[in-house]
Amino acid sequence: MSDTANPAGTTMEFHPQPRGGEPKPWAFPAPERSTLPNGLTVLRSHRPGQQVVAVEVNLPAPLDAEPEGLDGVATIMARAFAEGTDKHDAEEFAAELERCGATLDTHADHPGVRVSLEVPASRLAKALGLLADALRAPAFPDDEVARLVRNRLDEIPHELANPARRAAKELSRQLFPASSRMSRPRQGTEETVERIDAAAVRGFYEAYVRPATATAVVVGDLAGVDLDTALSDTLGAWTGSTAEPRPVPAISADDTGRVIVVDRPGSVQTQILIGRIGPDRHDRVWPAQVLGTYCLGGTLTSRLDRVLREEKGYTYGVRSFAQVLRSAPDGTGAAMLAISGSVATDVTGPALADLWQVLRTLADEGLTDDERDVAVQNLVGVAPLKYETAAAVASTLADQVEQHLPDDFQAQLYARLAETGTVEATAAVVNAFPADRLVCVLVGDAAQIADPVRALGIGEVTVVQGT
């Protein structure tokens, strides 16, 4: 410490600049696992300071279990959970949630239905009671189900008008056999949704929703919360029969290289979606595939963006990613491996030519050590920020449950990413995106883009109508 006089004649003290301490190691939170007497599996993770508690409930009610001709019934059922119970009608239920400061969201996808709750820790017990009522005794009133069906029918034309959504619909239709549920829109078509009524919703609920097959994930600051009692009094009071595990259909796809143009006359942009299926998180190649895919198109500094955005100015951004479709208890499953972006109509041909050249160069020359190092730093280094909230942790734990992964999967993944070398990452991404085995969907003006794309020789070009 040193003293010096200031102009006013007083004495000021100067202290040494504080120095940072040793960084604390970070690991993805490990949950505690237990089972309630009714068979409900519970994963809990105490996160000090997270005063907003997140709850995720996995319901194994998969889309492939929907009755024939009723695609979308899982989505309508999920949305109807908040439309009243045996204790409250729809308006009363919404008001009770609001009094708790809670939000309740639902979502249906290929693996099943997810119900998500967020609530201040001080009101967790009350909110769990409402959640339990919604799962235990949903009313599924005829008028509310009919309203949800109308709402869903109103959404479909907007989705068809959205180029990205239209491209995703067409890619699924092209990749998977017509007999596979994965070939059809997750939330149903106009034809199937309009057939859904309250009886169909109740039938699907009774067949597939029960505590013995469900899992609840609870994450947040649980200090001072008697979670055992809260769970016992709420979700623990939910009753239902046990059931044998439902067989999971195998996933098959046709990734013969080809191009499908979804015609949108007059479109000034072309939406690009390129995909195939590949290994999911059970496969030992997954960490290397994640790393290689990130190097290819995971961020603004990745190879696709460097060429198509920075050098050529074709696009605002192109991304590559892997999205798990569904996993089975035996460890089998698949992920959608895809590249997406949009370009101006008049540069569709040149943009695709450069994109395919990036893939071929990657196969010939491989990734660089610098690309690998930056990807590891970005993927592993930002993990503590990515999981700052209880909701982010709960969602990832629920994903692990849904995909039949061990509770420490995410923690082990970061360790494996850090250990993955450049050669491994290169091999994984080249195998994920072989230039001659990709299905390319283009949503745009066929009159302007079909012939330039045919000239590239990247696969047979077929034009389909945009509606």
CSV table of C-alpha atoms in Angstrom, one decimal:
chain,number,residue,atom,x,y,z
A,1,MET,CA,0.0,0.0,0.0
A,2,SER,CA,1.3,3.5,-0.8
A,3,ASP,CA,0.1,7.0,0.1
A,4,THR,CA,0.3,10.1,-2.1
A,5,ALA,CA,-1.2,13.6,-1.7
A,6,ASN,CA,-3.9,14.7,-4.0
A,7,PRO,CA,-4.3,18.4,-5.1
A,8,ALA,CA,-6.7,19.0,-2.2
A,9,GLY,CA,-4.1,18.1,0.3
A,10,THR,CA,-5.8,14.9,1.5
A,11,THR,CA,-4.2,11.5,1.5
A,12,MET,CA,-5.5,8.6,-0.7
A,13,GLU,CA,-4.8,5.0,-0.3
A,14,PHE,CA,-4.1,2.7,-3.2
A,15,HIS,CA,-4.5,-1.1,-2.9
A,16,PRO,CA,-3.0,-3.7,-5.2
A,17,GLN,CA,-5.1,-4.7,-8.1
A,18,PRO,CA,-7.1,-7.9,-7.2
A,19,ARG,CA,-6.0,-11.0,-9.0
A,20,GLY,CA,-8.2,-13.8,-10.2
A,21,GLY,CA,-8.2,-17.1,-8.4
A,22,GLU,CA,-7.7,-20.5,-9.8
A,23,PRO,CA,-10.6,-21.5,-12.1
A,24,LYS,CA,-13.0,-24.0,-10.7
A,25,PRO,CA,-13.5,-27.1,-12.8
A,26,TRP,CA,-17.0,-27.4,-14.4
A,27,ALA,CA,-19.0,-30.5,-15.1
A,28,PHE,CA,-22.5,-31.0,-16.4
A,29,PRO,CA,-24.8,-31.4,-13.3
A,30,ALA,CA,-25.2,-35.1,-12.2
A,31,PRO,CA,-28.8,-35.9,-11.2
A,32,GLU,CA,-30.1,-38.1,-8.4
A,33,ARG,CA,-32.4,-40.8,-9.6
A,34,SER,CA,-35.3,-42.3,-7.7
A,35,THR,CA,-38.7,-44.0,-8.3
A,36,LEU,CA,-42.1,-43.1,-6.7
A,37,PRO,CA,-44.4,-45.9,-5.5
A,38,ASN,CA,-46.6,-45.5,-8.6
A,39,GLY,CA,-43.6,-46.3,-10.8
A,40,LEU,CA,-42.8,-42.7,-11.9
A,41,THR,CA,-39.1,-42.2,-12.4
A,42,VAL,CA,-37.7,-38.9,-10.9
A,43,LEU,CA,-34.4,-37.2,-11.7
A,44,ARG,CA,-33.5,-34.2,-9.5
A,45,SER,CA,-30.6,-31.8,-9.6
A,46,HIS,CA,-30.0,-29.2,-6.9
A,47,ARG,CA,-28.7,-26.0,-8.5
A,48,PRO,CA,-27.9,-23.3,-5.9
A,49,GLY,CA,-29.1,-19.9,-6.8
A,50,GLN,CA,-31.6,-21.1,-9.5
A,51,GLN,CA,-34.8,-19.8,-7.9
A,52,VAL,CA,-36.9,-20.6,-10.9
A,53,VAL,CA,-37.3,-24.4,-10.9
A,54,ALA,CA,-37.7,-26.3,-14.1
A,55,VAL,CA,-39.7,-29.5,-14.4
A,56,GLU,CA,-39.7,-31.7,-17.5
A,57,VAL,CA,-42.0,-34.7,-17.8
A,58,ASN,CA,-41.4,-37.3,-20.5
A,59,LEU,CA,-44.4,-39.3,-21.7
A,60,PRO,CA,-43.6,-42.2,-24.0
A,61,ALA,CA,-46.5,-41.5,-26.3
A,62,PRO,CA,-44.6,-41.6,-29.7
A,63,LEU,CA,-45.9,-40.4,-33.0
A,64,ASP,CA,-45.7,-43.8,-34.5
A,65,ALA,CA,-48.3,-44.9,-32.0
A,66,GLU,CA,-50.9,-42.6,-33.3
A,67,PRO,CA,-53.9,-44.5,-34.8
A,68,GLU,CA,-53.9,-44.7,-38.6
A,69,GLY,CA,-55.5,-41.6,-40.2
A,70,LEU,CA,-55.1,-39.6,-37.0
A,71,ASP,CA,-51.7,-38.0,-37.4
A,72,GLY,CA,-51.6,-35.1,-35.1
A,73,VAL,CA,-53.6,-36.6,-32.2
A,74,ALA,CA,-50.5,-36.6,-30.0
A,75,THR,CA,-50.1,-32.8,-30.6
A,76,ILE,CA,-53.7,-32.1,-29.8
A,77,MET,CA,-53.5,-34.2,-26.7
A,78,ALA,CA,-50.4,-32.4,-25.5
A,79,ARG,CA,-52.0,-29.0,-26.0
A,80,ALA,CA,-55.2,-30.1,-24.3
A,81,PHE,CA,-53.4,-30.9,-21.0
A,82,ALA,CA,-53.8,-27.3,-20.1
A,83,GLU,CA,-57.5,-27.1,-21.0
A,84,GLY,CA,-59.0,-28.2,-17.7
A,85,THR,CA,-58.9,-31.0,-15.2
A,86,ASP,CA,-61.3,-32.7,-12.8
A,87,LYS,CA,-60.8,-29.8,-10.5
A,88,HIS,CA,-60.6,-26.7,-12.8
A,89,ASP,CA,-62.0,-25.8,-16.1
A,90,ALA,CA,-59.6,-24.2,-18.7
A,91,GLU,CA,-59.9,-20.6,-17.5
A,92,GLU,CA,-59.5,-21.6,-13.8
A,93,PHE,CA,-56.5,-23.8,-14.6
A,94,ALA,CA,-54.8,-20.9,-16.4
A,95,ALA,CA,-55.6,-18.6,-13.5
A,96,GLU,CA,-54.1,-21.0,-11.0
A,97,LEU,CA,-51.0,-21.3,-13.0
A,98,GLU,CA,-50.8,-17.5,-13.2
A,99,ARG,CA,-51.2,-17.2,-9.4
A,100,CYS,CA,-48.2,-19.5,-9.0
A,101,GLY,CA,-46.1,-17.4,-11.4
A,102,ALA,CA,-45.8,-20.6,-13.4
A,103,THR,CA,-45.7,-21.4,-17.2
A,104,LEU,CA,-46.7,-24.8,-18.7
A,105,ASP,CA,-45.7,-25.8,-22.2
A,106,THR,CA,-46.2,-29.0,-24.1
A,107,HIS,CA,-44.7,-30.6,-27.2
A,108,ALA,CA,-45.2,-33.8,-29.2
A,109,ASP,CA,-42.4,-35.3,-31.3
A,110,HIS,CA,-41.3,-38.7,-32.6
A,111,PRO,CA,-40.1,-40.1,-29.2
A,112,GLY,CA,-43.1,-38.9,-27.2
A,113,VAL,CA,-44.7,-36.0,-25.5
A,114,ARG,CA,-42.9,-33.5,-23.3
A,115,VAL,CA,-44.6,-31.4,-20.6
A,116,SER,CA,-42.5,-28.5,-19.3
A,117,LEU,CA,-43.1,-26.4,-16.1
A,118,GLU,CA,-41.2,-23.4,-14.8
A,119,VAL,CA,-42.1,-21.9,-11.4
A,120,PRO,CA,-40.5,-20.0,-8.5
A,121,ALA,CA,-39.1,-22.4,-6.0
A,122,SER,CA,-41.3,-21.0,-3.3
A,123,ARG,CA,-44.4,-22.1,-5.2
A,124,LEU,CA,-43.1,-25.4,-6.5
A,125,ALA,CA,-45.5,-27.6,-4.5
A,126,LYS,CA,-48.6,-25.8,-5.7
A,127,ALA,CA,-47.5,-25.8,-9.3
A,128,LEU,CA,-46.6,-29.5,-9.1
A,129,GLY,CA,-50.2,-30.1,-7.9
A,130,LEU,CA,-51.5,-28.4,-11.0
A,131,LEU,CA,-49.1,-30.4,-13.2
A,132,ALA,CA,-50.2,-33.6,-11.6
A,133,ASP,CA,-53.9,-32.8,-12.1
A,134,ALA,CA,-53.2,-32.1,-15.8
A,135,LEU,CA,-51.5,-35.5,-16.2
A,136,ARG,CA,-53.7,-37.5,-13.8
A,137,ALA,CA,-57.1,-36.3,-14.8
A,138,PRO,CA,-57.2,-34.1,-17.9
A,139,ALA,CA,-60.8,-33.1,-18.8
A,140,PHE,CA,-60.3,-33.1,-22.6
A,141,PRO,CA,-63.6,-31.2,-23.0
A,142,ASP,CA,-65.2,-31.6,-26.4
A,143,ASP,CA,-65.4,-27.9,-27.1
A,144,GLU,CA,-61.8,-27.2,-26.1
A,145,VAL,CA,-60.5,-30.1,-28.2
A,146,ALA,CA,-62.5,-28.8,-31.1
A,147,ARG,CA,-61.0,-25.4,-30.7
A,148,LEU,CA,-57.5,-26.8,-30.6
A,149,VAL,CA,-58.2,-28.7,-33.8
A,150,ARG,CA,-59.4,-25.5,-35.5
A,151,ASN,CA,-56.3,-23.7,-34.3
A,152,ARG,CA,-54.1,-26.5,-35.7
A,153,LEU,CA,-55.9,-26.4,-39.0
A,154,ASP,CA,-55.3,-22.6,-39.2
A,155,GLU,CA,-51.6,-23.2,-38.6
A,156,ILE,CA,-51.1,-25.6,-41.5
A,157,PRO,CA,-51.4,-23.1,-44.4
A,158,HIS,CA,-48.9,-20.8,-42.7
A,159,GLU,CA,-46.4,-23.6,-42.3
A,160,LEU,CA,-46.8,-24.5,-46.0
A,161,ALA,CA,-46.1,-20.9,-46.9
A,162,ASN,CA,-42.9,-20.9,-44.8
A,163,PRO,CA,-40.0,-22.0,-47.1
A,164,ALA,CA,-38.0,-23.5,-44.3
A,165,ARG,CA,-41.0,-25.5,-43.0
A,166,ARG,CA,-42.0,-26.6,-46.5
A,167,ALA,CA,-38.4,-27.8,-47.2
A,168,ALA,CA,-38.4,-29.8,-44.0
A,169,LYS,CA,-41.7,-31.4,-44.9
A,170,GLU,CA,-40.5,-32.4,-48.3
A,171,LEU,CA,-37.2,-33.7,-47.0
A,172,SER,CA,-39.0,-36.1,-44.6
A,173,ARG,CA,-41.3,-37.2,-47.4
A,174,GLN,CA,-38.4,-37.9,-49.7
A,175,LEU,CA,-36.1,-39.7,-47.2
A,176,PHE,CA,-38.5,-42.0,-45.4
A,177,PRO,CA,-40.8,-44.7,-46.8
A,178,ALA,CA,-44.4,-43.7,-47.1
A,179,SER,CA,-45.4,-46.3,-44.5
A,180,SER,CA,-43.1,-44.6,-41.9
A,181,ARG,CA,-44.6,-42.0,-39.6
A,182,MET,CA,-41.4,-40.1,-40.0
A,183,SER,CA,-42.3,-39.4,-43.6
A,184,ARG,CA,-45.3,-37.3,-42.6
A,185,PRO,CA,-45.6,-34.0,-40.8
A,186,ARG,CA,-45.1,-34.3,-37.0
A,187,GLN,CA,-48.3,-32.4,-36.2
A,188,GLY,CA,-50.5,-34.0,-38.9
A,189,THR,CA,-51.9,-32.8,-42.1
A,190,GLU,CA,-55.2,-31.0,-42.8
A,191,GLU,CA,-56.8,-34.3,-43.7
A,192,THR,CA,-55.8,-36.1,-40.6
A,193,VAL,CA,-56.2,-33.3,-38.1
A,194,GLU,CA,-59.8,-32.6,-39.1
A,195,ARG,CA,-60.7,-36.1,-38.1
A,196,ILE,CA,-59.5,-35.7,-34.5
A,197,ASP,CA,-62.1,-35.3,-31.8
A,198,ALA,CA,-62.2,-35.5,-28.0
A,199,ALA,CA,-62.8,-39.3,-28.1
A,200,ALA,CA,-59.7,-39.8,-30.2
A,201,VAL,CA,-57.6,-37.7,-27.7
A,202,ARG,CA,-59.0,-39.6,-24.7
A,203,GLY,CA,-58.2,-42.9,-26.4
A,204,PHE,CA,-54.6,-42.0,-27.1
A,205,TYR,CA,-54.2,-40.7,-23.6
A,206,GLU,CA,-55.6,-43.9,-22.0
A,207,ALA,CA,-53.4,-46.1,-24.2
A,208,TYR,CA,-50.0,-44.4,-23.6
A,209,VAL,CA,-50.0,-42.0,-20.7
A,210,ARG,CA,-49.3,-43.5,-17.3
A,211,PRO,CA,-46.9,-42.9,-14.4
A,212,ALA,CA,-45.1,-46.2,-14.6
A,213,THR,CA,-43.6,-45.3,-18.0
A,214,ALA,CA,-43.1,-41.5,-17.3
A,215,THR,CA,-40.1,-39.6,-16.0
A,216,ALA,CA,-40.1,-36.3,-14.2
A,217,VAL,CA,-36.9,-34.1,-14.2
A,218,VAL,CA,-36.7,-31.4,-11.5
A,219,VAL,CA,-33.9,-28.9,-11.6
A,220,GLY,CA,-33.4,-25.7,-9.5
A,221,ASP,CA,-32.5,-24.4,-6.0
A,222,LEU,CA,-34.1,-27.1,-3.9
A,223,ALA,CA,-32.7,-25.9,-0.6
A,224,GLY,CA,-35.6,-25.6,1.9
A,225,VAL,CA,-37.9,-27.4,-0.4
A,226,ASP,CA,-39.3,-30.7,0.8
A,227,LEU,CA,-39.3,-32.2,-2.6
A,228,ASP,CA,-40.0,-35.8,-1.5
A,229,THR,CA,-43.3,-34.7,0.2
A,230,ALA,CA,-44.2,-32.4,-2.7
A,231,LEU,CA,-43.7,-35.2,-5.2
A,232,SER,CA,-45.5,-37.7,-3.1
A,233,ASP,CA,-48.6,-35.5,-2.6
A,234,THR,CA,-48.8,-34.5,-6.3
A,235,LEU,CA,-47.3,-36.6,-9.1
A,236,GLY,CA,-47.1,-39.5,-6.6
A,237,ALA,CA,-50.9,-39.5,-6.4
A,238,TRP,CA,-51.2,-40.2,-10.1
A,239,THR,CA,-52.3,-43.8,-10.7
A,240,GLY,CA,-52.4,-45.9,-13.8
A,241,SER,CA,-51.6,-49.4,-15.1
A,242,THR,CA,-48.2,-50.7,-16.0
A,243,ALA,CA,-47.5,-51.6,-19.6
A,244,GLU,CA,-45.0,-53.6,-21.6
A,245,PRO,CA,-42.4,-51.6,-23.5
A,246,ARG,CA,-43.8,-50.7,-26.9
A,247,PRO,CA,-41.7,-52.1,-29.9
A,248,VAL,CA,-39.8,-49.3,-31.6
A,249,PRO,CA,-39.9,-49.5,-35.4
A,250,ALA,CA,-36.6,-49.5,-37.2
A,251,ILE,CA,-35.6,-46.3,-39.0
A,252,SER,CA,-34.8,-46.7,-42.7
A,253,ALA,CA,-34.2,-44.0,-45.3
A,254,ASP,CA,-33.3,-43.6,-49.0
A,255,ASP,CA,-30.3,-41.2,-49.3
A,256,THR,CA,-29.8,-41.8,-53.1
A,257,GLY,CA,-28.3,-38.5,-54.3
A,258,ARG,CA,-31.0,-36.4,-55.9
A,259,VAL,CA,-32.5,-32.9,-56.0
A,260,ILE,CA,-36.2,-32.0,-55.5
A,261,VAL,CA,-37.3,-28.5,-56.4
A,262,VAL,CA,-40.5,-27.3,-54.6
A,263,ASP,CA,-41.8,-24.8,-57.1
A,264,ARG,CA,-42.5,-21.3,-55.8
A,265,PRO,CA,-43.0,-19.2,-59.0
A,266,GLY,CA,-41.6,-15.7,-58.6
A,267,SER,CA,-39.6,-16.4,-55.4
A,268,VAL,CA,-36.6,-14.1,-55.0
A,269,GLN,CA,-34.8,-16.6,-52.8
A,270,THR,CA,-34.2,-20.3,-52.8
A,271,GLN,CA,-34.4,-22.2,-49.5
A,272,ILE,CA,-31.9,-25.0,-49.3
A,273,LEU,CA,-32.2,-28.1,-47.1
A,274,ILE,CA,-29.8,-31.0,-47.7
A,275,GLY,CA,-30.0,-34.1,-45.6
A,276,ARG,CA,-29.7,-37.8,-44.9
A,277,ILE,CA,-29.8,-39.9,-41.7
A,278,GLY,CA,-26.8,-41.1,-39.8
A,279,PRO,CA,-25.6,-42.2,-36.3
A,280,ASP,CA,-27.3,-40.9,-33.2
A,281,ARG,CA,-25.8,-40.3,-29.7
A,282,HIS,CA,-25.5,-44.0,-28.9
A,283,ASP,CA,-22.8,-44.4,-31.6
A,284,ARG,CA,-19.2,-44.0,-30.6
A,285,VAL,CA,-18.7,-41.7,-33.6
A,286,TRP,CA,-21.1,-39.1,-32.2
A,287,PRO,CA,-18.5,-36.8,-30.5
A,288,ALA,CA,-16.3,-36.8,-33.6
A,289,GLN,CA,-19.5,-36.2,-35.8
A,290,VAL,CA,-20.5,-33.3,-33.6
A,291,LEU,CA,-17.0,-31.7,-33.8
A,292,GLY,CA,-16.7,-32.2,-37.6
A,293,THR,CA,-20.2,-31.0,-38.3
A,294,TYR,CA,-19.5,-27.8,-36.2
A,295,CYS,CA,-16.3,-27.2,-38.3
A,296,LEU,CA,-18.3,-27.6,-41.5
A,297,GLY,CA,-21.2,-25.3,-40.6
A,298,GLY,CA,-21.7,-24.8,-36.9
A,299,THR,CA,-20.9,-21.1,-36.7
A,300,LEU,CA,-20.2,-17.9,-38.7
A,301,THR,CA,-16.5,-18.8,-38.8
A,302,SER,CA,-17.1,-22.4,-40.1
A,303,ARG,CA,-16.0,-23.5,-43.6
A,304,LEU,CA,-19.4,-23.2,-45.3
A,305,ASP,CA,-19.9,-19.7,-44.1
A,306,ARG,CA,-16.3,-18.7,-45.0
A,307,VAL,CA,-16.9,-19.7,-48.6
A,308,LEU,CA,-20.5,-19.0,-49.3
A,309,ARG,CA,-21.0,-15.9,-47.1
A,310,GLU,CA,-17.7,-14.2,-46.7
A,311,GLU,CA,-15.9,-15.0,-50.0
A,312,LYS,CA,-18.9,-15.3,-52.4
A,313,GLY,CA,-21.6,-13.2,-50.7
A,314,TYR,CA,-24.3,-15.8,-51.6
A,315,THR,CA,-26.0,-16.0,-48.2
A,316,TYR,CA,-26.4,-14.5,-44.8
A,317,GLY,CA,-25.5,-17.9,-43.4
A,318,VAL,CA,-25.4,-21.7,-44.0
A,319,ARG,CA,-25.6,-24.2,-41.1
A,320,SER,CA,-24.9,-27.9,-40.7
A,321,PHE,CA,-26.3,-29.8,-37.8
A,322,ALA,CA,-27.3,-33.2,-36.5
A,323,GLN,CA,-30.8,-33.7,-34.9
A,324,VAL,CA,-31.6,-36.9,-33.1
A,325,LEU,CA,-34.9,-38.4,-34.5
A,326,ARG,CA,-35.5,-41.2,-32.1
A,327,SER,CA,-33.6,-43.7,-30.1
A,328,ALA,CA,-34.6,-47.2,-28.9
A,329,PRO,CA,-33.8,-48.9,-25.5
A,330,ASP,CA,-31.4,-51.2,-27.3
A,331,GLY,CA,-29.3,-48.3,-28.4
A,332,THR,CA,-30.4,-48.2,-32.0
A,333,GLY,CA,-31.6,-45.0,-33.5
A,334,ALA,CA,-30.8,-42.3,-36.0
A,335,ALA,CA,-30.1,-38.6,-36.4
A,336,MET,CA,-31.0,-36.2,-39.2
A,337,LEU,CA,-27.8,-34.8,-40.7
A,338,ALA,CA,-28.5,-31.6,-42.5
A,339,ILE,CA,-27.2,-28.5,-44.1
A,340,SER,CA,-29.6,-25.5,-44.4
A,341,GLY,CA,-29.6,-21.9,-45.6
A,342,SER,CA,-31.0,-19.6,-48.3
A,343,VAL,CA,-29.6,-17.8,-51.3
A,344,ALA,CA,-30.8,-15.4,-53.9
A,345,THR,CA,-32.6,-17.1,-56.8
A,346,ASP,CA,-30.1,-16.1,-59.5
A,347,VAL,CA,-27.1,-17.6,-57.6
A,348,THR,CA,-28.7,-20.9,-56.6
A,349,GLY,CA,-26.7,-22.9,-59.1
A,350,PRO,CA,-23.3,-21.3,-58.3
A,351,ALA,CA,-24.0,-21.5,-54.6
A,352,LEU,CA,-24.8,-25.2,-54.7
A,353,ALA,CA,-21.7,-25.8,-56.9
A,354,ASP,CA,-19.5,-24.1,-54.3
A,355,LEU,CA,-21.2,-26.0,-51.5
A,356,TRP,CA,-20.6,-29.3,-53.1
A,357,GLN,CA,-17.0,-28.2,-53.8
A,358,VAL,CA,-16.6,-27.5,-50.0
A,359,LEU,CA,-17.7,-31.1,-49.3
A,360,ARG,CA,-15.3,-32.6,-51.9
A,361,THR,CA,-12.4,-30.5,-50.7
A,362,LEU,CA,-13.1,-31.6,-47.1
A,363,ALA,CA,-13.0,-35.2,-48.3
A,364,ASP,CA,-9.7,-34.7,-50.2
A,365,GLU,CA,-7.8,-32.4,-47.8
A,366,GLY,CA,-9.5,-32.8,-44.4
A,367,LEU,CA,-10.0,-30.3,-41.6
A,368,THR,CA,-7.1,-28.3,-40.2
A,369,ASP,CA,-5.9,-28.5,-36.6
A,370,ASP,CA,-6.9,-24.8,-36.2
A,371,GLU,CA,-10.5,-25.6,-37.2
A,372,ARG,CA,-10.6,-28.5,-34.8
A,373,ASP,CA,-9.1,-26.4,-31.9
A,374,VAL,CA,-11.6,-23.5,-32.4
A,375,ALA,CA,-14.5,-25.9,-32.5
A,376,VAL,CA,-13.4,-27.6,-29.3
A,377,GLN,CA,-13.0,-24.3,-27.6
A,378,ASN,CA,-16.4,-23.1,-28.7
A,379,LEU,CA,-18.3,-26.3,-27.9
A,380,VAL,CA,-16.6,-27.2,-24.6
A,381,GLY,CA,-15.7,-23.7,-23.4
A,382,VAL,CA,-19.2,-22.2,-23.6
A,383,ALA,CA,-20.9,-25.2,-21.8
A,384,PRO,CA,-21.0,-23.4,-18.4
A,385,LEU,CA,-22.8,-20.5,-20.0
A,386,LYS,CA,-25.1,-22.8,-22.0
A,387,TYR,CA,-26.3,-24.4,-18.8
A,388,GLU,CA,-26.7,-21.4,-16.6
A,389,THR,CA,-30.5,-21.8,-16.3
A,390,ALA,CA,-32.3,-24.6,-14.6
A,391,ALA,CA,-34.5,-25.0,-17.7
A,392,ALA,CA,-31.4,-25.7,-19.9
A,393,VAL,CA,-30.2,-28.4,-17.5
A,394,ALA,CA,-33.7,-30.0,-17.2
A,395,SER,CA,-34.2,-30.0,-21.0
A,396,THR,CA,-30.9,-31.8,-21.6
A,397,LEU,CA,-31.5,-34.4,-18.8
A,398,ALA,CA,-35.0,-35.0,-20.3
A,399,ASP,CA,-33.4,-35.5,-23.7
A,400,GLN,CA,-31.1,-38.1,-22.3
A,401,VAL,CA,-34.1,-39.9,-20.8
A,402,GLU,CA,-36.0,-39.7,-24.0
A,403,GLN,CA,-33.0,-41.1,-26.0
A,404,HIS,CA,-32.3,-43.9,-23.5
A,405,LEU,CA,-28.9,-42.5,-22.5
A,406,PRO,CA,-27.0,-42.8,-19.2
A,407,ASP,CA,-27.4,-39.9,-16.7
A,408,ASP,CA,-23.7,-38.9,-17.2
A,409,PHE,CA,-23.9,-38.8,-21.0
A,410,GLN,CA,-23.6,-35.0,-21.4
A,411,ALA,CA,-20.7,-34.8,-18.9
A,412,GLN,CA,-18.8,-37.5,-20.7
A,413,LEU,CA,-19.6,-36.0,-24.1
A,414,TYR,CA,-17.6,-32.8,-23.3
A,415,ALA,CA,-14.6,-34.9,-22.1
A,416,ARG,CA,-14.8,-36.9,-25.4
A,417,LEU,CA,-15.0,-33.8,-27.5
A,418,ALA,CA,-11.9,-32.4,-25.9
A,419,GLU,CA,-10.0,-35.7,-26.7
A,420,THR,CA,-11.2,-36.0,-30.3
A,421,GLY,CA,-8.5,-35.3,-32.9
A,422,THR,CA,-8.6,-33.6,-36.2
A,423,VAL,CA,-8.3,-36.9,-38.2
A,424,GLU,CA,-11.3,-38.4,-36.3
A,425,ALA,CA,-13.4,-35.3,-36.8
A,426,THR,CA,-12.6,-35.2,-40.5
A,427,ALA,CA,-13.5,-38.9,-41.0
A,428,ALA,CA,-16.8,-38.4,-39.1
A,429,VAL,CA,-18.0,-35.3,-41.1
A,430,VAL,CA,-16.9,-36.8,-44.4
A,431,ASN,CA,-19.0,-39.9,-43.7
A,432,ALA,CA,-21.9,-37.8,-42.5
A,433,PHE,CA,-22.0,-35.7,-45.6
A,434,PRO,CA,-20.8,-37.7,-48.6
A,435,ALA,CA,-21.2,-35.5,-51.7
A,436,ASP,CA,-22.8,-38.3,-53.7
A,437,ARG,CA,-25.3,-39.5,-51.1
A,438,LEU,CA,-27.3,-36.4,-50.2
A,439,VAL,CA,-31.0,-35.5,-50.8
A,440,CYS,CA,-31.2,-31.8,-51.7
A,441,VAL,CA,-34.5,-30.0,-51.4
A,442,LEU,CA,-34.8,-26.5,-52.9
A,443,VAL,CA,-37.9,-24.3,-52.4
A,444,GLY,CA,-37.8,-21.7,-55.0
A,445,ASP,CA,-38.7,-20.7,-58.6
A,446,ALA,CA,-38.3,-23.8,-60.6
A,447,ALA,CA,-38.3,-22.0,-63.9
A,448,GLN,CA,-35.1,-20.2,-62.9
A,449,ILE,CA,-33.2,-22.7,-60.8
A,450,ALA,CA,-34.0,-26.2,-62.2
A,451,ASP,CA,-31.8,-26.1,-65.3
A,452,PRO,CA,-28.7,-24.5,-63.6
A,453,VAL,CA,-29.0,-27.2,-60.9
A,454,ARG,CA,-29.3,-30.0,-63.5
A,455,ALA,CA,-26.1,-28.8,-65.0
A,456,LEU,CA,-24.2,-29.4,-61.8
A,457,GLY,CA,-24.7,-33.2,-62.0
A,458,ILE,CA,-25.3,-33.6,-58.3
A,459,GLY,CA,-28.3,-35.9,-58.8
A,460,GLU,CA,-31.6,-36.3,-60.8
A,461,VAL,CA,-33.7,-33.1,-60.5
A,462,THR,CA,-37.5,-33.5,-59.9
A,463,VAL,CA,-39.9,-30.6,-59.7
A,464,VAL,CA,-42.9,-30.8,-57.4
A,465,GLN,CA,-45.7,-28.3,-56.7
A,466,GLY,CA,-45.2,-25.9,-53.8
A,467,THR,CA,-48.5,-26.5,-52.0
